[in-house]
Coordinates of N, CA and C in Angstrom, one line a residue:
M1 N -29.9 119.6 -117.4 CA -31.2 119.5 -118.1 C -31.3 120.5 -119.2
E2 N -31.0 121.7 -118.9 CA -31.1 122.8 -119.9 C -30.1 122.5 -121.0
N3 N -28.9 122.0 -120.7 CA -28.0 121.7 -121.8 C -28.5 120.6 -122.7
N4 N -29.2 119.6 -122.2 CA -29.8 118.6 -123.0 C -30.9 119.1 -124.0
R5 N -31.7 120.1 -123.5 CA -32.7 120.7 -124.3 C -32.0 121.5 -125.4
K6 N -31.0 122.2 -125.1 CA -30.3 123.0 -126.1 C -29.7 122.1 -127.2
E7 N -29.1 121.0 -126.7 CA -28.5 120.1 -127.7 C -29.6 119.4 -128.5
A8 N -30.7 119.0 -127.9 CA -31.7 118.4 -128.7 C -32.3 119.4 -129.7
G9 N -32.5 120.6 -129.3 CA -32.9 121.7 -130.2 C -32.0 121.9 -131.3
Y10 N -30.7 121.9 -131.0 CA -29.6 122.1 -132.0 C -29.7 120.9 -133.0
L11 N -29.8 119.7 -132.5 CA -29.8 118.5 -133.4 C -31.1 118.5 -134.3
K12 N -32.2 119.0 -133.8 CA -33.4 119.0 -134.5 C -33.3 120.1 -135.6
A13 N -32.7 121.3 -135.3 CA -32.5 122.3 -136.2 C -31.5 121.9 -137.3
K14 N -30.5 121.2 -136.9 CA -29.5 120.7 -137.9 C -30.1 119.7 -138.9
E15 N -31.0 118.8 -138.4 CA -31.7 117.9 -139.3 C -32.6 118.6 -140.2
Q16 N -33.3 119.7 -139.8 CA -34.2 120.5 -140.6 C -33.4 121.2 -141.7
V17 N -32.3 121.8 -141.3 CA -31.4 122.4 -142.3 C -30.9 121.5 -143.4
K18 N -30.6 120.3 -142.9 CA -30.2 119.2 -143.9 C -31.3 118.9 -144.9
A19 N -32.5 118.7 -144.3 CA -33.7 118.4 -145.2 C -34.0 119.6 -146.2
I20 N -33.9 120.8 -145.7 CA -34.1 122.0 -146.6 C -33.0 122.0 -147.7
R21 N -31.8 121.7 -147.3 CA -30.7 121.7 -148.3 C -30.9 120.6 -149.4
E22 N -31.4 119.4 -148.9 CA -31.7 118.3 -149.9 C -32.8 118.7 -150.8
F23 N -33.8 119.4 -150.2 CA -34.9 119.9 -151.0 C -34.4 120.9 -152.1
Y24 N -33.6 121.8 -151.7 CA -33.0 122.8 -152.7 C -32.2 122.1 -153.8
I25 N -31.4 121.1 -153.4 CA -30.6 120.4 -154.4 C -31.6 119.6 -155.4
S26 N -32.6 119.0 -154.8 CA -33.5 118.2 -155.7 C -34.3 119.2 -156.6
S27 N -34.6 120.4 -156.1 CA -35.3 121.4 -156.9 C -34.5 121.8 -158.1
I28 N -33.2 122.1 -157.8 CA -32.3 122.5 -158.9 C -32.1 121.4 -159.9
L29 N -32.0 120.2 -159.4 CA -31.8 119.1 -160.4 C -33.1 118.9 -161.2
Y30 N -34.2 119.1 -160.6 CA -35.5 119.0 -161.3 C -35.6 120.0 -162.4
C31 N -35.2 121.2 -162.1 CA -35.2 122.3 -163.1 C -34.2 122.1 -164.2
I32 N -33.2 121.3 -164.0 CA -32.2 121.0 -165.1 C -32.6 119.7 -165.9
V33 N -33.0 118.7 -165.2 CA -33.2 117.4 -165.8 C -34.5 117.3 -166.6
I34 N -35.6 117.8 -166.0 CA -36.9 117.8 -166.7 C -36.9 118.5 -168.0
P35 N -36.4 119.7 -168.2 CA -36.3 120.3 -169.5 C -35.5 119.4 -170.5
I36 N -34.4 118.8 -170.0 CA -33.7 118.0 -170.9 C -34.5 116.8 -171.4
L37 N -35.2 116.2 -170.5 CA -36.1 115.1 -170.8 C -37.2 115.5 -171.8
I38 N -37.8 116.7 -171.6 CA -38.8 117.2 -172.5 C -38.2 117.4 -173.9
W39 N -37.0 118.0 -173.9 CA -36.3 118.2 -175.2 C -36.1 116.8 -175.9
I40 N -35.6 115.8 -175.2 CA -35.3 114.5 -175.8 C -36.7 113.9 -176.3
N41 N -37.7 114.1 -175.5 CA -39.0 113.6 -175.8 C -39.5 114.2 -177.1
Y42 N -39.3 115.5 -177.2 CA -39.7 116.3 -178.4 C -39.0 115.9 -179.6
Q43 N -37.7 115.6 -179.5 CA -36.8 115.2 -180.6 C -37.1 113.7 -181.1
T44 N -37.6 112.9 -180.2 CA -37.6 111.4 -180.5 C -39.0 110.9 -180.9
T45 N -40.0 111.3 -180.2 CA -41.3 110.7 -180.4 C -42.4 111.7 -180.2
S46 N -43.6 111.4 -180.7 CA -44.7 112.3 -180.5 C -45.5 112.0 -179.2
F47 N -45.2 110.8 -178.6 CA -45.9 110.5 -177.3 C -45.2 111.3 -176.2
P48 N -46.0 112.0 -175.4 CA -45.4 112.8 -174.3 C -45.0 112.0 -173.1
W49 N -44.1 111.2 -173.2 CA -43.6 110.4 -172.1 C -42.9 111.2 -171.0
A50 N -42.4 112.3 -171.3 CA -41.7 113.1 -170.3 C -42.6 113.7 -169.2
V51 N -43.9 113.6 -169.5 CA -44.9 114.0 -168.4 C -44.8 113.1 -167.2
F52 N -44.6 111.9 -167.4 CA -44.6 110.9 -166.3 C -43.4 111.2 -165.3
P53 N -42.2 111.3 -165.8 CA -41.1 111.6 -164.8 C -41.3 113.0 -164.2
A54 N -41.8 113.9 -165.0 CA -42.1 115.3 -164.4 C -43.1 115.3 -163.3
L55 N -44.2 114.5 -163.5 CA -45.2 114.4 -162.5 C -44.7 113.6 -161.2
G56 N -44.1 112.5 -161.5 CA -43.6 111.7 -160.4 C -42.6 112.4 -159.5
W57 N -41.6 113.0 -160.2 CA -40.5 113.7 -159.5 C -41.1 115.0 -158.8
G58 N -42.1 115.6 -159.5 CA -42.7 116.8 -159.0 C -43.5 116.5 -157.7
F59 N -44.2 115.4 -157.7 CA -44.9 115.0 -156.5 C -44.0 114.7 -155.4
G60 N -42.9 114.0 -155.6 CA -41.9 113.7 -154.6 C -41.2 115.0 -154.1
L61 N -41.0 116.0 -155.0 CA -40.5 117.2 -154.6 C -41.4 118.0 -153.7
V62 N -42.7 118.0 -153.9 CA -43.7 118.6 -153.1 C -43.7 118.0 -151.7
V63 N -43.7 116.6 -151.7 CA -43.7 115.9 -150.4 C -42.4 116.2 -149.6
T64 N -41.3 116.2 -150.3 CA -40.0 116.6 -149.6 C -40.0 118.0 -149.1
G65 N -40.5 118.9 -149.9 CA -40.6 120.3 -149.4 C -41.5 120.5 -148.2
M66 N -42.6 119.8 -148.2 CA -43.5 119.8 -147.1 C -42.8 119.3 -145.8
A67 N -42.1 118.2 -146.0 CA -41.4 117.6 -144.8 C -40.3 118.5 -144.3
A68 N -39.6 119.1 -145.3 CA -38.4 120.0 -144.9 C -38.9 121.2 -144.1
Y69 N -40.0 121.7 -144.5 CA -40.5 122.9 -143.9 C -41.6 122.7 -142.8
G70 N -41.8 121.4 -142.5 CA -42.7 121.0 -141.4 C -44.1 121.2 -141.6
I71 N -44.5 121.2 -142.9 CA -45.9 121.3 -143.3 C -46.5 119.9 -143.3
N72 N -47.6 119.7 -142.5 CA -48.2 118.4 -142.5 C -49.7 118.6 -142.4
P73 N -50.4 118.6 -143.6 CA -51.8 118.8 -143.6 C -52.6 117.7 -143.0
L74 N -52.1 116.5 -142.9 CA -52.9 115.4 -142.5 C -53.0 115.3 -141.0
W75 N -52.0 115.6 -140.2 CA -52.0 115.6 -138.8 C -52.0 116.9 -138.1
G76 N -51.8 118.0 -138.8 CA -51.8 119.3 -138.2 C -50.5 119.6 -137.6
K77 N -50.4 120.9 -137.3 CA -49.1 121.4 -136.7 C -49.0 120.9 -135.3
G78 N -47.8 120.4 -135.0 CA -47.5 120.0 -133.6 C -47.9 118.6 -133.3
W79 N -48.5 117.9 -134.2 CA -49.0 116.5 -133.9 C -47.8 115.6 -133.5
E80 N -46.7 115.7 -134.2 CA -45.6 114.8 -133.9 C -45.1 115.1 -132.5
Q81 N -45.0 116.4 -132.1 CA -44.5 116.7 -130.8 C -45.4 116.3 -129.7
R82 N -46.7 116.4 -130.0 CA -47.7 115.9 -129.0 C -47.6 114.4 -128.8
K83 N -47.5 113.7 -129.9 CA -47.4 112.2 -129.9 C -46.1 111.8 -129.1
I84 N -45.0 112.5 -129.4 CA -43.8 112.1 -128.7 C -44.0 112.3 -127.2
Q85 N -44.6 113.5 -126.8 CA -44.8 113.8 -125.4 C -45.7 112.7 -124.8
E86 N -46.8 112.3 -125.5 CA -47.7 111.3 -125.0 C -47.0 110.0 -124.7
L87 N -46.2 109.6 -125.7 CA -45.4 108.3 -125.5 C -44.4 108.4 -124.4
M88 N -43.8 109.5 -124.2 CA -42.8 109.7 -123.2 C -43.5 109.6 -121.8
N89 N -44.7 110.3 -121.7 CA -45.5 110.2 -120.5 C -45.9 108.8 -120.2
K90 N -46.3 108.1 -121.2 CA -46.7 106.7 -121.0 C -45.6 105.8 -120.5
E91 N -44.4 106.1 -121.0 CA -43.2 105.3 -120.5 C -42.6 105.8 -119.2
G92 N -43.1 106.9 -118.7 CA -42.7 107.4 -117.4 C -41.4 108.3 -117.5
F93 N -41.1 108.9 -118.6 CA -40.0 109.8 -118.7 C -40.3 111.2 -118.4

């Protein structure tokens, strides 16, 4: 029983580390690509179209970061764990 808990904890921690890593990679790419798009926008047209990918990707980056670090303002801290426990109790586990 204790072994299963340790393994489940390890797998959960491994998933969180993967999510944090993906967030870092996306952040670095954002910091490289968006300035390039802004430069291209500045060189080609007066319409600020680069704002749209910057805002869209930025919003996605914020959501990814919140998920990676376990921040969930809609359901509060521990909501997911409580819901899992509730469903397991319902099923008789």
